[in-house]
Short mmCIF file of C-alpha atoms and ligand atoms in Angstrom, two decimals:
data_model
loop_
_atom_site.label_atom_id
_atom_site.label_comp_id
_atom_site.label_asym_id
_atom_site.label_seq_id
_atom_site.Cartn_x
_atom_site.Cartn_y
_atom_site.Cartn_z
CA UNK A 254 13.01 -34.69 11.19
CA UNK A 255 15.20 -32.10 9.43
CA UNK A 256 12.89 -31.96 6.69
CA UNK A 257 10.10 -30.50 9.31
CA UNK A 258 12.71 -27.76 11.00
CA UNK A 259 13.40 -26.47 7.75
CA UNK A 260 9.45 -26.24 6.84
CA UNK A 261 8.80 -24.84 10.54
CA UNK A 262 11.30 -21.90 9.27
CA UNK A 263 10.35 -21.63 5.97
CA UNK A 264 6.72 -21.05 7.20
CA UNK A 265 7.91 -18.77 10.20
CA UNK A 266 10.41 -16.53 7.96
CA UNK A 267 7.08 -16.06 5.55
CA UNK A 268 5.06 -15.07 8.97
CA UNK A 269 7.77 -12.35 9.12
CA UNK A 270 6.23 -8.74 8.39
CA UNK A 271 8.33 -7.59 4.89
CA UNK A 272 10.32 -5.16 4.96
CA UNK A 273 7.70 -2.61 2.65
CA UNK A 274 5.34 -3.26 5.55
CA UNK A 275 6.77 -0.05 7.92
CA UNK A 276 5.58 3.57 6.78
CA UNK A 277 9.52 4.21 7.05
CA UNK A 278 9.88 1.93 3.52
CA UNK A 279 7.00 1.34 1.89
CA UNK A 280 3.68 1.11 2.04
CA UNK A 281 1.65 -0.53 5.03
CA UNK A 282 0.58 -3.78 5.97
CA UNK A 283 -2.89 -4.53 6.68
CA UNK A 284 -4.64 -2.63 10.21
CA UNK A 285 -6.06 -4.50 12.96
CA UNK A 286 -4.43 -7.31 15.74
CA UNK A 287 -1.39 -9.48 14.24
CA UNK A 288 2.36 -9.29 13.81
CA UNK A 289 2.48 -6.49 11.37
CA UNK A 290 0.40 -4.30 14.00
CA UNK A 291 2.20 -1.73 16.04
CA UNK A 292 1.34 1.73 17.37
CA UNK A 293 3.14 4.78 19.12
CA UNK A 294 1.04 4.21 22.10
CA UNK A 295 2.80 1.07 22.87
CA UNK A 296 6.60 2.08 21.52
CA UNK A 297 7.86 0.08 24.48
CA UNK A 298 6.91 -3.52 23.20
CA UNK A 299 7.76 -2.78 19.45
CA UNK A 300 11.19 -4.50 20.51
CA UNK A 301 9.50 -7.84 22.12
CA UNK A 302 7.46 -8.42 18.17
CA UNK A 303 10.48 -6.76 16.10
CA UNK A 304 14.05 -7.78 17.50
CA UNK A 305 16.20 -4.87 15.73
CA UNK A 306 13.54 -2.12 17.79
CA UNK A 307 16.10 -3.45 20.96
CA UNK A 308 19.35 -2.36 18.99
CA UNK A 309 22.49 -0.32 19.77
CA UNK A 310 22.36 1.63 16.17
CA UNK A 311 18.33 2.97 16.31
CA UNK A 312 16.82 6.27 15.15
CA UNK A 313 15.93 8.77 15.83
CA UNK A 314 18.49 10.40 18.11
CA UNK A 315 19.67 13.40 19.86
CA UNK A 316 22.16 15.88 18.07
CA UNK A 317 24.31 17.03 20.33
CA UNK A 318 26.21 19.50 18.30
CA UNK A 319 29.11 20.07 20.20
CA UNK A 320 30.16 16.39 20.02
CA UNK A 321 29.50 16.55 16.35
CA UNK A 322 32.57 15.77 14.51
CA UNK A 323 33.49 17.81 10.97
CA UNK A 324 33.75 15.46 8.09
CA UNK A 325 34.79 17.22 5.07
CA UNK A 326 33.59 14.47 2.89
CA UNK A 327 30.33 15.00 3.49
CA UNK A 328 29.98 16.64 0.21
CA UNK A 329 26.47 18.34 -1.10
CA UNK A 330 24.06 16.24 -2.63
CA UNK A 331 22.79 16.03 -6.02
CA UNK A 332 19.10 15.65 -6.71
CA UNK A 333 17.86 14.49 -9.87
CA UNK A 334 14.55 13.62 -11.09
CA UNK A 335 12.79 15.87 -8.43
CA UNK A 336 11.16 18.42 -10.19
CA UNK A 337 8.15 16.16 -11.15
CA UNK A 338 5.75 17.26 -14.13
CA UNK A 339 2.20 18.28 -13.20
CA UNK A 340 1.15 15.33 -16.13
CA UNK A 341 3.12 12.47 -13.74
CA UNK A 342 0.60 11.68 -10.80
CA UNK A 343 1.44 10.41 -7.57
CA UNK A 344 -0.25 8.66 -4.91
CA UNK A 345 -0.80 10.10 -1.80
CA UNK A 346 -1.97 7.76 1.39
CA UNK A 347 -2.96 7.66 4.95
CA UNK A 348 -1.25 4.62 6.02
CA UNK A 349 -2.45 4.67 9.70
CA UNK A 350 1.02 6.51 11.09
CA UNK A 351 1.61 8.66 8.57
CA UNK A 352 1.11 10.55 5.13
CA UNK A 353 3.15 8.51 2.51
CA UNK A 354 3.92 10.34 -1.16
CA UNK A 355 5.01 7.55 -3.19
CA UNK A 356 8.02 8.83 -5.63
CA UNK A 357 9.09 7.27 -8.81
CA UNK A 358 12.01 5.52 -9.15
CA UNK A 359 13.31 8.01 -11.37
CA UNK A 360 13.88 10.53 -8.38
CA UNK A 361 17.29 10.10 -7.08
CA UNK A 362 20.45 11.55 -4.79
CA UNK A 363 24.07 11.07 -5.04
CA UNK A 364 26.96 12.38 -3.71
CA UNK A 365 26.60 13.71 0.26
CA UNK A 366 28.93 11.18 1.49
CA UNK A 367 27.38 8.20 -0.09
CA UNK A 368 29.68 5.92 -2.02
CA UNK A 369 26.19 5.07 -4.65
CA UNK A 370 23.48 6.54 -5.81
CA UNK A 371 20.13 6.26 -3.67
CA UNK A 372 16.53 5.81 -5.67
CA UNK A 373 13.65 7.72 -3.96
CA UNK A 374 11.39 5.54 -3.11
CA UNK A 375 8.48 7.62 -0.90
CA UNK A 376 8.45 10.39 1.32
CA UNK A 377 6.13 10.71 4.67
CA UNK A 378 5.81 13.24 7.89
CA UNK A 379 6.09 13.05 11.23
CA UNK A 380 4.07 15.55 14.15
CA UNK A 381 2.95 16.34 17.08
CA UNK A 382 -0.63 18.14 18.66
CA UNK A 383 -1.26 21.67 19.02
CA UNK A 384 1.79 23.06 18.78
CA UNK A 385 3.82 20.27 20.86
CA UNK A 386 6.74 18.69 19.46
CA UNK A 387 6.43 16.45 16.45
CA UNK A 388 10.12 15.76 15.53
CA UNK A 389 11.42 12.69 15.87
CA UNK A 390 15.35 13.54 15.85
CA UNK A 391 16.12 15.93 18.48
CA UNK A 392 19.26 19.00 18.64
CA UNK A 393 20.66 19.38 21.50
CA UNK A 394 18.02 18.18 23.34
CA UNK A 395 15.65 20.69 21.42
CA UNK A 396 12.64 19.21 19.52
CA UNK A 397 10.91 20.54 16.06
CA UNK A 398 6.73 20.72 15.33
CA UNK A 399 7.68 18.00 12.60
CA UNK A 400 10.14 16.38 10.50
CA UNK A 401 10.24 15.13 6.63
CA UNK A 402 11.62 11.81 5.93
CA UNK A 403 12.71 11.67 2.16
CA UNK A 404 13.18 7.18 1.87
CA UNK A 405 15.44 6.29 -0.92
CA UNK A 406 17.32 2.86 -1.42
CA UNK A 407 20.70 1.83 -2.63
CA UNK A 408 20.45 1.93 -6.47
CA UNK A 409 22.40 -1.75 -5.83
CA UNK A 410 19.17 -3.35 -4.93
CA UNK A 411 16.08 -4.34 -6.90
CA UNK A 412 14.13 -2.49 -4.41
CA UNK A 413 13.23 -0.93 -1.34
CA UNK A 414 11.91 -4.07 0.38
CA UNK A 415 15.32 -5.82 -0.40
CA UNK A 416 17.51 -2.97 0.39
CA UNK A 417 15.95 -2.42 3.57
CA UNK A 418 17.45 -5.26 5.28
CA UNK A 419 20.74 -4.52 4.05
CA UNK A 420 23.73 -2.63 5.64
CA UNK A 421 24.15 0.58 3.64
CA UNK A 422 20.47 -0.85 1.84
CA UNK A 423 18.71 2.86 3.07
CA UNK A 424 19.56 6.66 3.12
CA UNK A 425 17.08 8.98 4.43
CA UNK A 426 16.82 12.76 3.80
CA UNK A 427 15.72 14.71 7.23
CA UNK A 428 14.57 18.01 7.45
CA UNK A 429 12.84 19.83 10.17
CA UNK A 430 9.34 21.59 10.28
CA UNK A 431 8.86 24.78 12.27
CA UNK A 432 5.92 27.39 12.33
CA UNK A 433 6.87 30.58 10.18
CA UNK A 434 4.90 33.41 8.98
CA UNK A 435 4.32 32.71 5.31
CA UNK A 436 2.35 29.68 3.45
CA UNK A 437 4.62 27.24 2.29
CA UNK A 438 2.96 26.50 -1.16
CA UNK A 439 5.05 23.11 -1.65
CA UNK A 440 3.50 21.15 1.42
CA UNK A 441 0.05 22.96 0.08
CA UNK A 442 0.25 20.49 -2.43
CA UNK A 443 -0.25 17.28 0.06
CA UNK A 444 -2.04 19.24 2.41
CA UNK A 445 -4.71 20.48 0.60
CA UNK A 446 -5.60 16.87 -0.26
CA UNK A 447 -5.90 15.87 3.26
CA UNK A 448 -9.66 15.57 3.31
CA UNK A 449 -9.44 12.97 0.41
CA UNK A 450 -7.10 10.55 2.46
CA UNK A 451 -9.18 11.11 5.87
CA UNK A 452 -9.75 7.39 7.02
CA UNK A 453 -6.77 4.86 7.37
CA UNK A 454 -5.99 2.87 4.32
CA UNK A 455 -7.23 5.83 1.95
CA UNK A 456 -5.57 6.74 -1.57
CA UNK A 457 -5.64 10.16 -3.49
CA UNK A 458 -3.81 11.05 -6.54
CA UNK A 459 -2.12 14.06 -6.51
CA UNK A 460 -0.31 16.15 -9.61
CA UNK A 461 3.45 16.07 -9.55
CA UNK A 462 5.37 18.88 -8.04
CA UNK A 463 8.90 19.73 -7.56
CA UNK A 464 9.72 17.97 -4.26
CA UNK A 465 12.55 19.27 -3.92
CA UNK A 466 10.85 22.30 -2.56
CA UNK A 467 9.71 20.04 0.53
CA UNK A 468 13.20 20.16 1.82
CA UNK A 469 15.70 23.19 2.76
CA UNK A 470 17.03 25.91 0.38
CA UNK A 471 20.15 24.79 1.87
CA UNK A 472 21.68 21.15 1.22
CA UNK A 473 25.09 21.53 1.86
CA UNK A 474 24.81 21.60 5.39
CA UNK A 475 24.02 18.44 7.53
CA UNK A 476 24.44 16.05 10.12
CA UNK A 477 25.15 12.21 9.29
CA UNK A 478 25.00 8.73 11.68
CA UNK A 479 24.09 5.40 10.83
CA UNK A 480 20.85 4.25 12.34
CA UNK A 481 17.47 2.14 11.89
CA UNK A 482 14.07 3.19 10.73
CA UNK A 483 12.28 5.04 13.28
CA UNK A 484 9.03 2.32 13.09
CA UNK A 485 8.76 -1.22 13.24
CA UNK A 486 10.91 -3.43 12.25
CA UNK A 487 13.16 -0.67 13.06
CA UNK A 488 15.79 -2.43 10.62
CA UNK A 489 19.51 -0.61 11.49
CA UNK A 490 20.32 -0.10 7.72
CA UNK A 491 19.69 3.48 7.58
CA UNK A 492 22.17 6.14 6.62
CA UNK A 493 20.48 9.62 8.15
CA UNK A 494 20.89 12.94 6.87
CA UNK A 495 19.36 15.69 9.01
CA UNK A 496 19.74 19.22 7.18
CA UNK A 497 20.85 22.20 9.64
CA UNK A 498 17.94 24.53 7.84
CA UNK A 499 14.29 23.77 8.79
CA UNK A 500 11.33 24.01 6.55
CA UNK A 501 8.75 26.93 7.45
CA UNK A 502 5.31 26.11 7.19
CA UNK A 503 2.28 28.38 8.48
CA UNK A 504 0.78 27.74 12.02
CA UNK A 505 -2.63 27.22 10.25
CA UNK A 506 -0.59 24.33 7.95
CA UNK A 507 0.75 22.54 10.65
CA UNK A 508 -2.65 22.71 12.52
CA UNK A 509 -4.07 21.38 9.26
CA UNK A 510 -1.56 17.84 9.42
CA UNK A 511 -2.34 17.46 12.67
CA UNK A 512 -5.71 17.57 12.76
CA UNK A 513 -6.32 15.43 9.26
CA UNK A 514 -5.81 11.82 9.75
CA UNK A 515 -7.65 9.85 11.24
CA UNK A 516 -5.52 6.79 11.86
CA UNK A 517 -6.51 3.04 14.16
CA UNK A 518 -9.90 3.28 16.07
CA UNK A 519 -10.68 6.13 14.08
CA UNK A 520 -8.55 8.54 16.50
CA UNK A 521 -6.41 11.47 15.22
CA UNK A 522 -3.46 10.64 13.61
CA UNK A 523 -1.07 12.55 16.21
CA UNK A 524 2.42 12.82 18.17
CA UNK A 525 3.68 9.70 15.29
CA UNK A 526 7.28 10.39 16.64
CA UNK A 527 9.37 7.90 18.58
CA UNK A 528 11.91 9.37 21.25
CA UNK A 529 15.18 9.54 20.70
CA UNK A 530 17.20 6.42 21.27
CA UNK A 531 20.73 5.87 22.61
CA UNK A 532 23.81 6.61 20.49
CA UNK A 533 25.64 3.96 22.27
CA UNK A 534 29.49 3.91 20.59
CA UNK A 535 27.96 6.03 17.40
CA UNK A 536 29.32 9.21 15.85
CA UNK A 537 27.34 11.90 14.44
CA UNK A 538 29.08 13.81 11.62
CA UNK A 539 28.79 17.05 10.47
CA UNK A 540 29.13 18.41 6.78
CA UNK A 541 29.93 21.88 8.45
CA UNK A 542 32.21 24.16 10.78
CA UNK A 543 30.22 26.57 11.73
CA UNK A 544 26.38 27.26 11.57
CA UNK A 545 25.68 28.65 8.26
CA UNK A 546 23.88 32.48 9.27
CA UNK A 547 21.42 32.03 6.92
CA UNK A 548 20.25 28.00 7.68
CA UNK A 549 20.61 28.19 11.43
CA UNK A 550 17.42 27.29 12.75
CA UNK A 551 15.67 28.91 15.46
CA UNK A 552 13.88 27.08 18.06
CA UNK A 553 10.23 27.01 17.90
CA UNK A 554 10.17 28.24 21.17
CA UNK A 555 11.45 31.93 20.66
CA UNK A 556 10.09 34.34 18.19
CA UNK A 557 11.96 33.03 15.02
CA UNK A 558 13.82 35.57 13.98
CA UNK A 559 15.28 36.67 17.61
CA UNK A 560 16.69 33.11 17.53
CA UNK A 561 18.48 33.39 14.34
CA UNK A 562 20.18 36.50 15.07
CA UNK A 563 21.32 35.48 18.39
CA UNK A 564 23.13 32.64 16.90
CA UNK A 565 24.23 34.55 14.62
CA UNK A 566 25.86 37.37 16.69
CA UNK A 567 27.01 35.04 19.43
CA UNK A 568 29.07 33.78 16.46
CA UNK A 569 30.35 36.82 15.39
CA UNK A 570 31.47 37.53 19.44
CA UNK A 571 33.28 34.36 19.40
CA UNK A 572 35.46 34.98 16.57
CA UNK A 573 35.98 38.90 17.88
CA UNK A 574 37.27 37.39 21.18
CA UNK A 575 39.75 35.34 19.54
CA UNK A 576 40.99 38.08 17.48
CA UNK A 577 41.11 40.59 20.23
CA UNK A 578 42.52 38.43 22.56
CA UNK A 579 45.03 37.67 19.98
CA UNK A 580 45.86 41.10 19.49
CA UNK A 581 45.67 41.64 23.42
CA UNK A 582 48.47 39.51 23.95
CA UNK A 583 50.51 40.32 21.47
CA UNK A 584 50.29 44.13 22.62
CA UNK A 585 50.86 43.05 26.41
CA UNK A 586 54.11 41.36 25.66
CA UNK A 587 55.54 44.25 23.49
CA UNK A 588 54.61 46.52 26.57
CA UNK A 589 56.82 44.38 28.42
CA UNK A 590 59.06 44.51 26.17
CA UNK A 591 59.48 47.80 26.05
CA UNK A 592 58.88 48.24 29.83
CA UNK A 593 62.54 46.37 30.81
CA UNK A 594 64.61 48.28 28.21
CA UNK A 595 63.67 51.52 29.37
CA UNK A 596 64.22 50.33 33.20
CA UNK A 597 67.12 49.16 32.54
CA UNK A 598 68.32 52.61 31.64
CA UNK A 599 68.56 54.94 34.50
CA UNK A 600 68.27 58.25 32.60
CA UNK A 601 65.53 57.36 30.19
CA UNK A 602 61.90 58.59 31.86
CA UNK A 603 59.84 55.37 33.37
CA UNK A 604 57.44 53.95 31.35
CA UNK A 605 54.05 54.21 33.55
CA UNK A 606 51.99 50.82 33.07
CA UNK A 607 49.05 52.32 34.73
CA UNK A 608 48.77 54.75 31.82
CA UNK A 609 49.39 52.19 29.13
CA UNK A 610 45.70 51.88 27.92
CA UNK A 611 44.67 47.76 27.79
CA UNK A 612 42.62 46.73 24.45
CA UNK A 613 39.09 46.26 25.46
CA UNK A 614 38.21 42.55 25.36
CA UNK A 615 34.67 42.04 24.38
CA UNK A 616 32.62 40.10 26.38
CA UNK A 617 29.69 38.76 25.42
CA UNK A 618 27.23 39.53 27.57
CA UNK A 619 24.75 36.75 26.55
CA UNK A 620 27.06 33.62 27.19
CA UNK A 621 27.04 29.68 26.73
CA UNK A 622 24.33 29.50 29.21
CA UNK A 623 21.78 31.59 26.53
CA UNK A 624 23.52 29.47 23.93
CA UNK A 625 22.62 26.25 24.76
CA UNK A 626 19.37 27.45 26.34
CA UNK A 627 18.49 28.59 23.10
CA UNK A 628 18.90 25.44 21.47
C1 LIG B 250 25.98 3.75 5.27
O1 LIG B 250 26.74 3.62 4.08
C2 LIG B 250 28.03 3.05 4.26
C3 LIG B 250 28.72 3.08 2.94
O2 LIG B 250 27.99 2.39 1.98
C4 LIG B 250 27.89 1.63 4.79
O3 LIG B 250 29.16 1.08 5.02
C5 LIG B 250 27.12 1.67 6.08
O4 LIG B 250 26.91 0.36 6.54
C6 LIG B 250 25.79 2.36 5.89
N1 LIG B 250 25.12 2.47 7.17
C7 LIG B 250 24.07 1.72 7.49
C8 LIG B 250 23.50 1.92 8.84
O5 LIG B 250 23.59 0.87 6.74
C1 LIG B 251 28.69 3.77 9.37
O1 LIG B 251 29.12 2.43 9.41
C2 LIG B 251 30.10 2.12 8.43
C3 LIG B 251 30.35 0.64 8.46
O2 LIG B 251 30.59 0.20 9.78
C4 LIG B 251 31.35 2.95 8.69
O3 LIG B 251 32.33 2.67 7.70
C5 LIG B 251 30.98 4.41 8.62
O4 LIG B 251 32.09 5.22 8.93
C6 LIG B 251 29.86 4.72 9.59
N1 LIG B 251 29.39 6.08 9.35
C7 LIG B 251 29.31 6.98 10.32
C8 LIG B 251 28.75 8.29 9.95
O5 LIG B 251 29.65 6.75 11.48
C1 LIG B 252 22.48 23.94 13.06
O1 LIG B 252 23.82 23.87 13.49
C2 LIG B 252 24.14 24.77 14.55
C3 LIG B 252 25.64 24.63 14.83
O2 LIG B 252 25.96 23.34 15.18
C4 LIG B 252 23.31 24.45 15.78
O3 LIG B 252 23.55 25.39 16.77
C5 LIG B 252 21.83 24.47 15.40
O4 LIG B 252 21.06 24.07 16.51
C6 LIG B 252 21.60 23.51 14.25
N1 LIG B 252 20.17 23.50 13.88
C7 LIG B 252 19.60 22.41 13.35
C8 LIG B 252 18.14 22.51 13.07
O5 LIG B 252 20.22 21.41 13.07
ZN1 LIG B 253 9.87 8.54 9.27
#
């Protein structure tokens, strides 16, 4: 009797999809009907075939940066092993969801907050249609034309299929992709071989690059959480990092992913992005006080460079306010000061308030309201 339980499980736990089977950690399973099978068009069920979908600690989420709490430890990273040699070849393939670069071991992070060092493991992209949204994490409610998931795995673990089910097994690098006026010549290296991977399933090779150019100038600023992978089986052993600078890529490059792949039933491969999910009791950290001028990203509904400025200036207005207020007050209470003593003495000439000029306080005419409009 026991004896049969046990070989029940044993032959249900092999049933299980592995962990390598979601584009979010490896590579993918097999297409067509079965339990490894899963698509964005029916997000709703992923949690009735993969428990962890239904959890309180999933990606991706919204940032809502003014609940964002500064944590100073959230050092910058450390990339090694990045800047790949044209001779080392990687392979690049439509997995039915996605674009996955495999990465060799060899490509690592450490430091940004993470108590080990994290071994790259593949990197794959996320977007939308014609211009839509494509991101899967959100900030403050505002969503990006796509996002870059860099996977690595806890250098602890053999590898990524192990790690994956592990609590601090996973740490993913985020970045956002917006529409900017230049050709971004890194991503020209996958996208140019888009027409080689066309059909679900297909593999190209592709010369070796420095990947580090697929992410932000700027590493030092980010938000952390703890979270899941964004696709099935949505394992919660992910620790996030979303970078505060986007990636610019041309219109005419982000027309180009999205109009590629050819993924199940021989339909575009398009809007692969799950919806944010609750944050239940999580925090979302920040690496950062204030935005940096230079990395705060505009949203990809205003002209690009209006948006950056605004932020930028609104900034600036804050900090005047506080000194000028500061300087207000202090200037006020001297008056008064002064104002008593000289009533108090009969023969000494009134001091007229009304004349007493009052510090101009700036106010900023474009308020929280543009702010988080804006955003
Ligand atoms: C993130 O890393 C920390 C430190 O290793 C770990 O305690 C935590 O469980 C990790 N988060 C997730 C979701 O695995
Ligand atoms: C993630 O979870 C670990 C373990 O519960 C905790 O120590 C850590 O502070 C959490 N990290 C964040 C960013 O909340
Ligand atoms: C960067 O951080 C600033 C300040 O929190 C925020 O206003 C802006 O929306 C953030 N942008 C991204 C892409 O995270
Ligand atoms: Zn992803």
């Amino acid at each position: 009797m026991r004896f049969w339980t046990w070989w029940l499980l044993a032959l249900l736990l092999q049933a299980l999809p592995p962990a390598g089977a979601s584009e979010d950690s490896s590579t993918a399973g097999p297409p067509g009907p079965g339990p490894r099978h899963w698509s964005y068009a029916d997000k709703a069920q992923w949690a009735s075939n993969f428990p962890d979908c239904g959890g309180s600690m999933q990606s991706p989420i919204n940032i809502e940066t003014s609940t964002t709490l500064f944590a100073p430890q959230l050092k910058p990273f450390q990339l090694s092993g990045y800047n790949l040699p044209p001779e080392e070849t990687l392979s690049l393939q439509n997995n039915g969801h996605t674009i996955v670069l495999g990465l060799p071991a060899n490509v690592s992070i450490s430091g940004g907050g993470l108590p080990e060092a994290y071994l790259a493991a593949q990197l794959h992209l996320h977007w939308g249609s014609q211009g839509g949204p494509g991101s899967e994490h959100t900030v403050d409610g505002h969503h990006f034309a796509g996002e870059i998931h860099v996977v690595h795995y806890n250098s602890r673990f053999g590898g990524i299929k192990e790690a994956a089910r592990e609590p601090g097994g996973l740490a993913v690098l985020a970045a956002f992709l917006q529409a900017g006026s230049e050709e971004n010549e890194a991503y020209q290296h996958i996208l140019e071989s888009l027409d080689e991977v066309h059909e679900e399933g297909e593999e190209a090779s592709i010369a070796g690059f420095d990947i580090a150019k697929l992410l932000p100038d700027n590493l030092h600023f980010y938000f952390r959480y703890n979270g899941s992978l964004t696709t099935p089986p949505c394992y919660q052993t992910v620790n996030w990092t979303i970078f505060n600078q986007t990636v610019l890529l041309s219109q005419g490059q982000i027309s180009v992913l999205e109009e590629s792949l050819l993924g199940d039933e021989e339909e575009l491969i398009q809007g692969n992005f799950r919806l944010p999910q609750s944050l239940h009791d999580r925090r979302v950290l920040a690496s950062f006080l204030m935005p940096p001028t230079a990395a705060a990203a505009p949203p990809a509904a205003e002209p690009p460079d209006g948006g950056k400025q605004e932020s930028a200036s609104l900034l600036t207005g804050e900090l005047l306010a506080i000194v000028f207020g500061g300087l207000f007050v202090v200037t006020a209470v001297a008056f008064l000061l002064y104002a008593r003593k000289h009533r108090q003495r009969p023969d000494a000439p009134a001091a007229k308030p009304s004349r007493i000029y009052l510090p101009a306080t700036p106010e900023e005419p474009t308020g929280e309201g543009d702010a988080s409009q804006a955003s």
